[in-house]
Amino acid sequence: SCLILILLLNNLFAAMNTKLSGEIMTYAFNILLILLPLLASNSMIATLYSKEGRAGYIKKTKPINPLGALVAKLLFNLVFSVISIIVSVAIFASFTKIGIVESIFLALAILLIQYGHIFYSATLDIMNPQNEQYATIGDEISNPNENKSTLVAFIMSFAIAFISYVFLNESYSSSGSFIFGSVKIFILSLFIFGSFLLMFLLKIKAY
């Protein structure tokens, strides 16, 4: 449904005669449209380990490195994100003046931001487990980790879309292309991903 929305909106934008600032705003809006549902869907990951219920307690007693088991549960989301982002950015790029190189940087940036938020959401569940609640009450509980993951998803999506607008606008004003703005967005995404991944690896000790 998100891909259809991106396709329809870009068809609408393509039919409009917009100035440069309007085009860049359209690019930033596309980034928002791609990020928002992606990051919001990661709220399920903030409950992934807790939903094991009391079986999660048994896993913690196994004398093995927990990293492999914890990351394995994230694999589906990590792999599915790649396909979704490639298709979304391809649709977005086909309707705009964004070149192939800029599209690749933007796709990688969005992927890294998505991966960072996945690890952030997983960290929330590791640090504030709700195993007992799921074991006794079931899926009907209001999980604070899920709520926090969703809130951060909304804040990150809007903040990154705004920053992307600033970077792309500065890039075109100074060089006549979007390449430098795309690189800046990519560097920002590297920092976000690295920070959340490091947090995840450090907090695993508490698991």
PDB file of C-alpha atoms in Angstrom:
ATOM      1  CA  SER A   1       0.000   0.000   0.000  1.00  0.00           C
ATOM      2  CA  CYS A   2       2.909   2.358   0.735  1.00  0.00           C
ATOM      3  CA  LEU A   3       4.450   1.657  -2.687  1.00  0.00           C
ATOM      4  CA  ILE A   4       1.128   2.409  -4.385  1.00  0.00           C
ATOM      5  CA  LEU A   5       0.861   5.675  -2.435  1.00  0.00           C
ATOM      6  CA  ILE A   6       4.386   6.695  -3.500  1.00  0.00           C
ATOM      7  CA  LEU A   7       3.559   5.851  -7.119  1.00  0.00           C
ATOM      8  CA  LEU A   8       0.292   7.812  -7.105  1.00  0.00           C
ATOM      9  CA  LEU A   9       1.748  10.865  -5.378  1.00  0.00           C
ATOM     10  CA  ASN A  10       4.757  11.015  -7.686  1.00  0.00           C
ATOM     11  CA  ASN A  11       2.440  10.779 -10.683  1.00  0.00           C
ATOM     12  CA  LEU A  12       0.590  13.755  -9.232  1.00  0.00           C
ATOM     13  CA  PHE A  13       3.790  15.709  -8.541  1.00  0.00           C
ATOM     14  CA  ALA A  14       5.103  14.958 -12.052  1.00  0.00           C
ATOM     15  CA  ALA A  15       1.982  16.522 -13.555  1.00  0.00           C
ATOM     16  CA  MET A  16       2.552  19.736 -11.595  1.00  0.00           C
ATOM     17  CA  ASN A  17       4.814  22.564 -12.729  1.00  0.00           C
ATOM     18  CA  THR A  18       6.838  23.239  -9.575  1.00  0.00           C
ATOM     19  CA  LYS A  19       9.827  25.470  -8.895  1.00  0.00           C
ATOM     20  CA  LEU A  20      13.152  24.094  -7.659  1.00  0.00           C
ATOM     21  CA  SER A  21      12.246  24.542  -3.981  1.00  0.00           C
ATOM     22  CA  GLY A  22       9.010  22.657  -4.628  1.00  0.00           C
ATOM     23  CA  GLU A  23      10.890  19.820  -6.320  1.00  0.00           C
ATOM     24  CA  ILE A  24      13.302  19.491  -3.413  1.00  0.00           C
ATOM     25  CA  MET A  25      10.378  19.532  -1.008  1.00  0.00           C
ATOM     26  CA  THR A  26       8.876  16.709  -3.065  1.00  0.00           C
ATOM     27  CA  TYR A  27      12.121  14.720  -2.698  1.00  0.00           C
ATOM     28  CA  ALA A  28      12.091  15.229   1.075  1.00  0.00           C
ATOM     29  CA  PHE A  29       8.412  14.232   1.207  1.00  0.00           C
ATOM     30  CA  ASN A  30       9.232  11.022  -0.663  1.00  0.00           C
ATOM     31  CA  ILE A  31      11.929  10.234   1.891  1.00  0.00           C
ATOM     32  CA  LEU A  32       9.347  10.789   4.632  1.00  0.00           C
ATOM     33  CA  LEU A  33       6.848   8.505   2.873  1.00  0.00           C
ATOM     34  CA  ILE A  34       9.441   5.744   2.588  1.00  0.00           C
ATOM     35  CA  LEU A  35      10.805   6.059   6.127  1.00  0.00           C
ATOM     36  CA  LEU A  36       7.592   6.494   8.101  1.00  0.00           C
ATOM     37  CA  PRO A  37       5.918   3.108   7.438  1.00  0.00           C
ATOM     38  CA  LEU A  38       9.268   1.301   7.466  1.00  0.00           C
ATOM     39  CA  LEU A  39      10.341   2.588  10.871  1.00  0.00           C
ATOM     40  CA  ALA A  40       6.835   2.392  12.350  1.00  0.00           C
ATOM     41  CA  SER A  41       6.655  -1.312  11.444  1.00  0.00           C
ATOM     42  CA  ASN A  42       9.697  -1.926  13.638  1.00  0.00           C
ATOM     43  CA  SER A  43       7.497  -1.567  16.724  1.00  0.00           C
ATOM     44  CA  MET A  44       6.879  -5.327  16.395  1.00  0.00           C
ATOM     45  CA  ILE A  45      10.603  -5.889  16.949  1.00  0.00           C
ATOM     46  CA  ALA A  46      10.346  -4.119  20.301  1.00  0.00           C
ATOM     47  CA  THR A  47       8.234  -7.096  21.433  1.00  0.00           C
ATOM     48  CA  LEU A  48      10.076  -9.846  19.559  1.00  0.00           C
ATOM     49  CA  TYR A  49      12.031 -11.369  22.450  1.00  0.00           C
ATOM     50  CA  SER A  50       9.405 -10.743  25.132  1.00  0.00           C
ATOM     51  CA  LYS A  51       6.778 -12.682  23.187  1.00  0.00           C
ATOM     52  CA  GLU A  52       8.792 -15.827  23.885  1.00  0.00           C
ATOM     53  CA  GLY A  53       7.270 -15.628  27.365  1.00  0.00           C
ATOM     54  CA  ARG A  54       8.900 -17.785  30.020  1.00  0.00           C
ATOM     55  CA  ALA A  55      10.797 -19.679  27.315  1.00  0.00           C
ATOM     56  CA  GLY A  56      12.981 -16.584  27.125  1.00  0.00           C
ATOM     57  CA  TYR A  57      14.217 -17.227  30.670  1.00  0.00           C
ATOM     58  CA  ILE A  58      15.405 -20.691  29.677  1.00  0.00           C
ATOM     59  CA  LYS A  59      17.313 -19.326  26.679  1.00  0.00           C
ATOM     60  CA  LYS A  60      19.212 -16.942  28.945  1.00  0.00           C
ATOM     61  CA  THR A  61      20.660 -19.868  30.892  1.00  0.00           C
ATOM     62  CA  LYS A  62      22.291 -21.459  27.827  1.00  0.00           C
ATOM     63  CA  PRO A  63      26.110 -21.104  27.942  1.00  0.00           C
ATOM     64  CA  ILE A  64      26.403 -19.638  24.410  1.00  0.00           C
ATOM     65  CA  ASN A  65      27.030 -16.237  22.919  1.00  0.00           C
ATOM     66  CA  PRO A  66      23.516 -14.744  22.634  1.00  0.00           C
ATOM     67  CA  LEU A  67      24.436 -12.504  19.671  1.00  0.00           C
ATOM     68  CA  GLY A  68      23.686 -15.120  17.017  1.00  0.00           C
ATOM     69  CA  ALA A  69      20.307 -16.091  18.457  1.00  0.00           C
ATOM     70  CA  LEU A  70      19.234 -12.483  18.966  1.00  0.00           C
ATOM     71  CA  VAL A  71      20.251 -11.315  15.481  1.00  0.00           C
ATOM     72  CA  ALA A  72      18.713 -14.407  13.845  1.00  0.00           C
ATOM     73  CA  LYS A  73      15.260 -13.243  14.943  1.00  0.00           C
ATOM     74  CA  LEU A  74      15.854  -9.966  13.099  1.00  0.00           C
ATOM     75  CA  LEU A  75      16.918 -11.523   9.780  1.00  0.00           C
ATOM     76  CA  PHE A  76      13.508 -11.451   8.104  1.00  0.00           C
ATOM     77  CA  ASN A  77      13.099  -7.729   8.763  1.00  0.00           C
ATOM     78  CA  LEU A  78      16.677  -7.004   7.700  1.00  0.00           C
ATOM     79  CA  VAL A  79      16.286  -8.841   4.385  1.00  0.00           C
ATOM     80  CA  PHE A  80      12.759  -7.637   3.607  1.00  0.00           C
ATOM     81  CA  SER A  81      13.852  -4.026   4.188  1.00  0.00           C
ATOM     82  CA  VAL A  82      16.345  -4.235   1.312  1.00  0.00           C
ATOM     83  CA  ILE A  83      13.685  -5.246  -1.224  1.00  0.00           C
ATOM     84  CA  SER A  84      11.158  -2.683  -0.011  1.00  0.00           C
ATOM     85  CA  ILE A  85      13.652   0.198  -0.056  1.00  0.00           C
ATOM     86  CA  ILE A  86      15.054  -0.640  -3.505  1.00  0.00           C
ATOM     87  CA  VAL A  87      11.570  -0.676  -5.035  1.00  0.00           C
ATOM     88  CA  SER A  88      10.488   2.503  -3.221  1.00  0.00           C
ATOM     89  CA  VAL A  89      13.579   4.504  -4.211  1.00  0.00           C
ATOM     90  CA  ALA A  90      13.372   3.216  -7.799  1.00  0.00           C
ATOM     91  CA  ILE A  91       9.794   4.504  -8.081  1.00  0.00           C
ATOM     92  CA  PHE A  92      10.774   7.809  -6.483  1.00  0.00           C
ATOM     93  CA  ALA A  93      13.832   8.265  -8.746  1.00  0.00           C
ATOM     94  CA  SER A  94      11.899   7.465 -11.929  1.00  0.00           C
ATOM     95  CA  PHE A  95       9.735  10.561 -11.453  1.00  0.00           C
ATOM     96  CA  THR A  96      12.469  13.017 -10.405  1.00  0.00           C
ATOM     97  CA  LYS A  97      15.746  14.575 -11.529  1.00  0.00           C
ATOM     98  CA  ILE A  98      17.664  12.514  -8.974  1.00  0.00           C
ATOM     99  CA  GLY A  99      20.426  10.636 -10.819  1.00  0.00           C
ATOM    100  CA  ILE A 100      21.546   7.029 -10.437  1.00  0.00           C
ATOM    101  CA  VAL A 101      24.437   7.856  -8.086  1.00  0.00           C
ATOM    102  CA  GLU A 102      22.245  10.036  -5.877  1.00  0.00           C
ATOM    103  CA  SER A 103      19.573   7.318  -5.843  1.00  0.00           C
ATOM    104  CA  ILE A 104      22.091   4.715  -4.700  1.00  0.00           C
ATOM    105  CA  PHE A 105      23.307   6.952  -1.860  1.00  0.00           C
ATOM    106  CA  LEU A 106      19.725   7.691  -0.807  1.00  0.00           C
ATOM    107  CA  ALA A 107      18.756   4.000  -0.905  1.00  0.00           C
ATOM    108  CA  LEU A 108      21.790   3.067   1.194  1.00  0.00           C
ATOM    109  CA  ALA A 109      21.056   5.909   3.623  1.00  0.00           C
ATOM    110  CA  ILE A 110      17.427   4.845   4.092  1.00  0.00           C
ATOM    111  CA  LEU A 111      18.530   1.215   4.509  1.00  0.00           C
ATOM    112  CA  LEU A 112      21.067   2.151   7.207  1.00  0.00           C
ATOM    113  CA  ILE A 113      18.483   4.265   9.038  1.00  0.00           C
ATOM    114  CA  GLN A 114      16.037   1.365   8.894  1.00  0.00           C
ATOM    115  CA  TYR A 115      18.668  -1.075  10.165  1.00  0.00           C
ATOM    116  CA  GLY A 116      19.617   1.344  12.942  1.00  0.00           C
ATOM    117  CA  HIS A 117      16.019   1.619  14.102  1.00  0.00           C
ATOM    118  CA  ILE A 118      15.610  -2.173  13.965  1.00  0.00           C
ATOM    119  CA  PHE A 119      18.550  -2.592  16.340  1.00  0.00           C
ATOM    120  CA  TYR A 120      17.244   0.256  18.510  1.00  0.00           C
ATOM    121  CA  SER A 121      13.835  -1.428  18.805  1.00  0.00           C
ATOM    122  CA  ALA A 122      15.479  -4.759  19.636  1.00  0.00           C
ATOM    123  CA  THR A 123      17.560  -3.036  22.313  1.00  0.00           C
ATOM    124  CA  LEU A 124      14.400  -1.657  23.925  1.00  0.00           C
ATOM    125  CA  ASP A 125      13.064  -5.196  24.345  1.00  0.00           C
ATOM    126  CA  ILE A 126      16.370  -6.482  25.679  1.00  0.00           C
ATOM    127  CA  MET A 127      16.657  -3.736  28.287  1.00  0.00           C
ATOM    128  CA  ASN A 128      13.015  -3.734  29.375  1.00  0.00           C
ATOM    129  CA  PRO A 129      11.731  -7.315  28.857  1.00  0.00           C
ATOM    130  CA  GLN A 130       8.006  -8.002  29.157  1.00  0.00           C
ATOM    131  CA  ASN A 131       8.260 -11.822  29.176  1.00  0.00           C
ATOM    132  CA  GLU A 132       6.170 -12.336  32.285  1.00  0.00           C
ATOM    133  CA  GLN A 133       3.380 -10.088  31.033  1.00  0.00           C
ATOM    134  CA  TYR A 134       3.158 -11.987  27.750  1.00  0.00           C
ATOM    135  CA  ALA A 135       3.284 -15.299  29.632  1.00  0.00           C
ATOM    136  CA  THR A 136       0.395 -14.366  31.926  1.00  0.00           C
ATOM    137  CA  ILE A 137      -1.721 -11.821  30.022  1.00  0.00           C
ATOM    138  CA  GLY A 138      -0.881 -12.596  26.390  1.00  0.00           C
ATOM    139  CA  ASP A 139      -0.696 -10.263  23.400  1.00  0.00           C
ATOM    140  CA  GLU A 140      -3.254  -7.839  24.821  1.00  0.00           C
ATOM    141  CA  ILE A 141      -0.757  -5.964  27.009  1.00  0.00           C
ATOM    142  CA  SER A 142       0.247  -2.391  26.265  1.00  0.00           C
ATOM    143  CA  ASN A 143       3.964  -2.792  25.705  1.00  0.00           C
ATOM    144  CA  PRO A 144       5.914   0.391  26.595  1.00  0.00           C
ATOM    145  CA  ASN A 145       8.764  -0.701  24.310  1.00  0.00           C
ATOM    146  CA  GLU A 146       6.429  -0.839  21.328  1.00  0.00           C
ATOM    147  CA  ASN A 147       5.071   2.616  22.116  1.00  0.00           C
ATOM    148  CA  LYS A 148       8.558   4.091  22.474  1.00  0.00           C
ATOM    149  CA  SER A 149       9.724   2.491  19.206  1.00  0.00           C
ATOM    150  CA  THR A 150       6.745   3.983  17.342  1.00  0.00           C
ATOM    151  CA  LEU A 151       7.292   7.439  18.844  1.00  0.00           C
ATOM    152  CA  VAL A 152      10.984   7.439  17.891  1.00  0.00           C
ATOM    153  CA  ALA A 153      10.037   6.231  14.393  1.00  0.00           C
ATOM    154  CA  PHE A 154       7.803   9.268  13.857  1.00  0.00           C
ATOM    155  CA  ILE A 155      10.358  11.714  15.255  1.00  0.00           C
ATOM    156  CA  MET A 156      13.221  10.231  13.203  1.00  0.00           C
ATOM    157  CA  SER A 157      11.197  10.145   9.974  1.00  0.00           C
ATOM    158  CA  PHE A 158      10.167  13.802  10.126  1.00  0.00           C
ATOM    159  CA  ALA A 159      13.588  14.964  11.362  1.00  0.00           C
ATOM    160  CA  ILE A 160      15.483  13.116   8.615  1.00  0.00           C
ATOM    161  CA  ALA A 161      13.047  14.331   5.943  1.00  0.00           C
ATOM    162  CA  PHE A 162      13.621  17.935   7.085  1.00  0.00           C
ATOM    163  CA  ILE A 163      17.407  17.502   7.238  1.00  0.00           C
ATOM    164  CA  SER A 164      17.321  15.898   3.780  1.00  0.00           C
ATOM    165  CA  TYR A 165      15.516  18.950   2.425  1.00  0.00           C
ATOM    166  CA  VAL A 166      18.212  21.215   3.882  1.00  0.00           C
ATOM    167  CA  PHE A 167      21.074  19.071   2.550  1.00  0.00           C
ATOM    168  CA  LEU A 168      19.596  18.689  -0.951  1.00  0.00           C
ATOM    169  CA  ASN A 169      18.757  22.393  -1.164  1.00  0.00           C
ATOM    170  CA  GLU A 170      22.287  23.400  -0.116  1.00  0.00           C
ATOM    171  CA  SER A 171      23.791  20.901  -2.535  1.00  0.00           C
ATOM    172  CA  TYR A 172      21.872  22.155  -5.557  1.00  0.00           C
ATOM    173  CA  SER A 173      22.461  25.804  -4.656  1.00  0.00           C
ATOM    174  CA  SER A 174      26.246  25.316  -4.462  1.00  0.00           C
ATOM    175  CA  SER A 175      26.922  22.739  -7.202  1.00  0.00           C
ATOM    176  CA  GLY A 176      23.822  22.445  -9.374  1.00  0.00           C
ATOM    177  CA  SER A 177      23.396  18.770  -8.447  1.00  0.00           C
ATOM    178  CA  PHE A 178      22.114  16.675  -5.561  1.00  0.00           C
ATOM    179  CA  ILE A 179      25.190  14.456  -5.194  1.00  0.00           C
ATOM    180  CA  PHE A 180      26.736  16.266  -2.219  1.00  0.00           C
ATOM    181  CA  GLY A 181      23.408  16.422  -0.410  1.00  0.00           C
ATOM    182  CA  SER A 182      22.906  12.696  -0.956  1.00  0.00           C
ATOM    183  CA  VAL A 183      26.391  11.987   0.421  1.00  0.00           C
ATOM    184  CA  LYS A 184      25.653  14.086   3.508  1.00  0.00           C
ATOM    185  CA  ILE A 185      22.426  12.147   4.102  1.00  0.00           C
ATOM    186  CA  PHE A 186      24.411   8.907   3.715  1.00  0.00           C
ATOM    187  CA  ILE A 187      27.028  10.051   6.257  1.00  0.00           C
ATOM    188  CA  LEU A 188      24.244  10.984   8.694  1.00  0.00           C
ATOM    189  CA  SER A 189      22.706   7.533   8.246  1.00  0.00           C
ATOM    190  CA  LEU A 190      26.072   5.885   8.944  1.00  0.00           C
ATOM    191  CA  PHE A 191      26.246   7.739  12.250  1.00  0.00           C
ATOM    192  CA  ILE A 192      22.673   6.737  13.170  1.00  0.00           C
ATOM    193  CA  PHE A 193      23.247   3.089  12.259  1.00  0.00           C
ATOM    194  CA  GLY A 194      26.616   2.921  14.023  1.00  0.00           C
ATOM    195  CA  SER A 195      25.217   4.463  17.210  1.00  0.00           C
ATOM    196  CA  PHE A 196      22.243   2.113  17.453  1.00  0.00           C
ATOM    197  CA  LEU A 197      24.284  -0.976  16.525  1.00  0.00           C
ATOM    198  CA  LEU A 198      26.882  -0.138  19.177  1.00  0.00           C
ATOM    199  CA  MET A 199      24.111   0.328  21.744  1.00  0.00           C
ATOM    200  CA  PHE A 200      22.655  -3.070  20.787  1.00  0.00           C
ATOM    201  CA  LEU A 201      26.013  -4.852  21.115  1.00  0.00           C
ATOM    202  CA  LEU A 202      26.788  -3.213  24.456  1.00  0.00           C
ATOM    203  CA  LYS A 203      23.363  -3.967  25.955  1.00  0.00           C
ATOM    204  CA  ILE A 204      23.522  -7.645  24.956  1.00  0.00           C
ATOM    205  CA  LYS A 205      25.687  -8.156  28.065  1.00  0.00           C
ATOM    206  CA  ALA A 206      22.593  -7.400  30.117  1.00  0.00           C
ATOM    207  CA  TYR A 207      20.693 -10.146  28.314  1.00  0.00           C
TER     208      TYR A 207
END
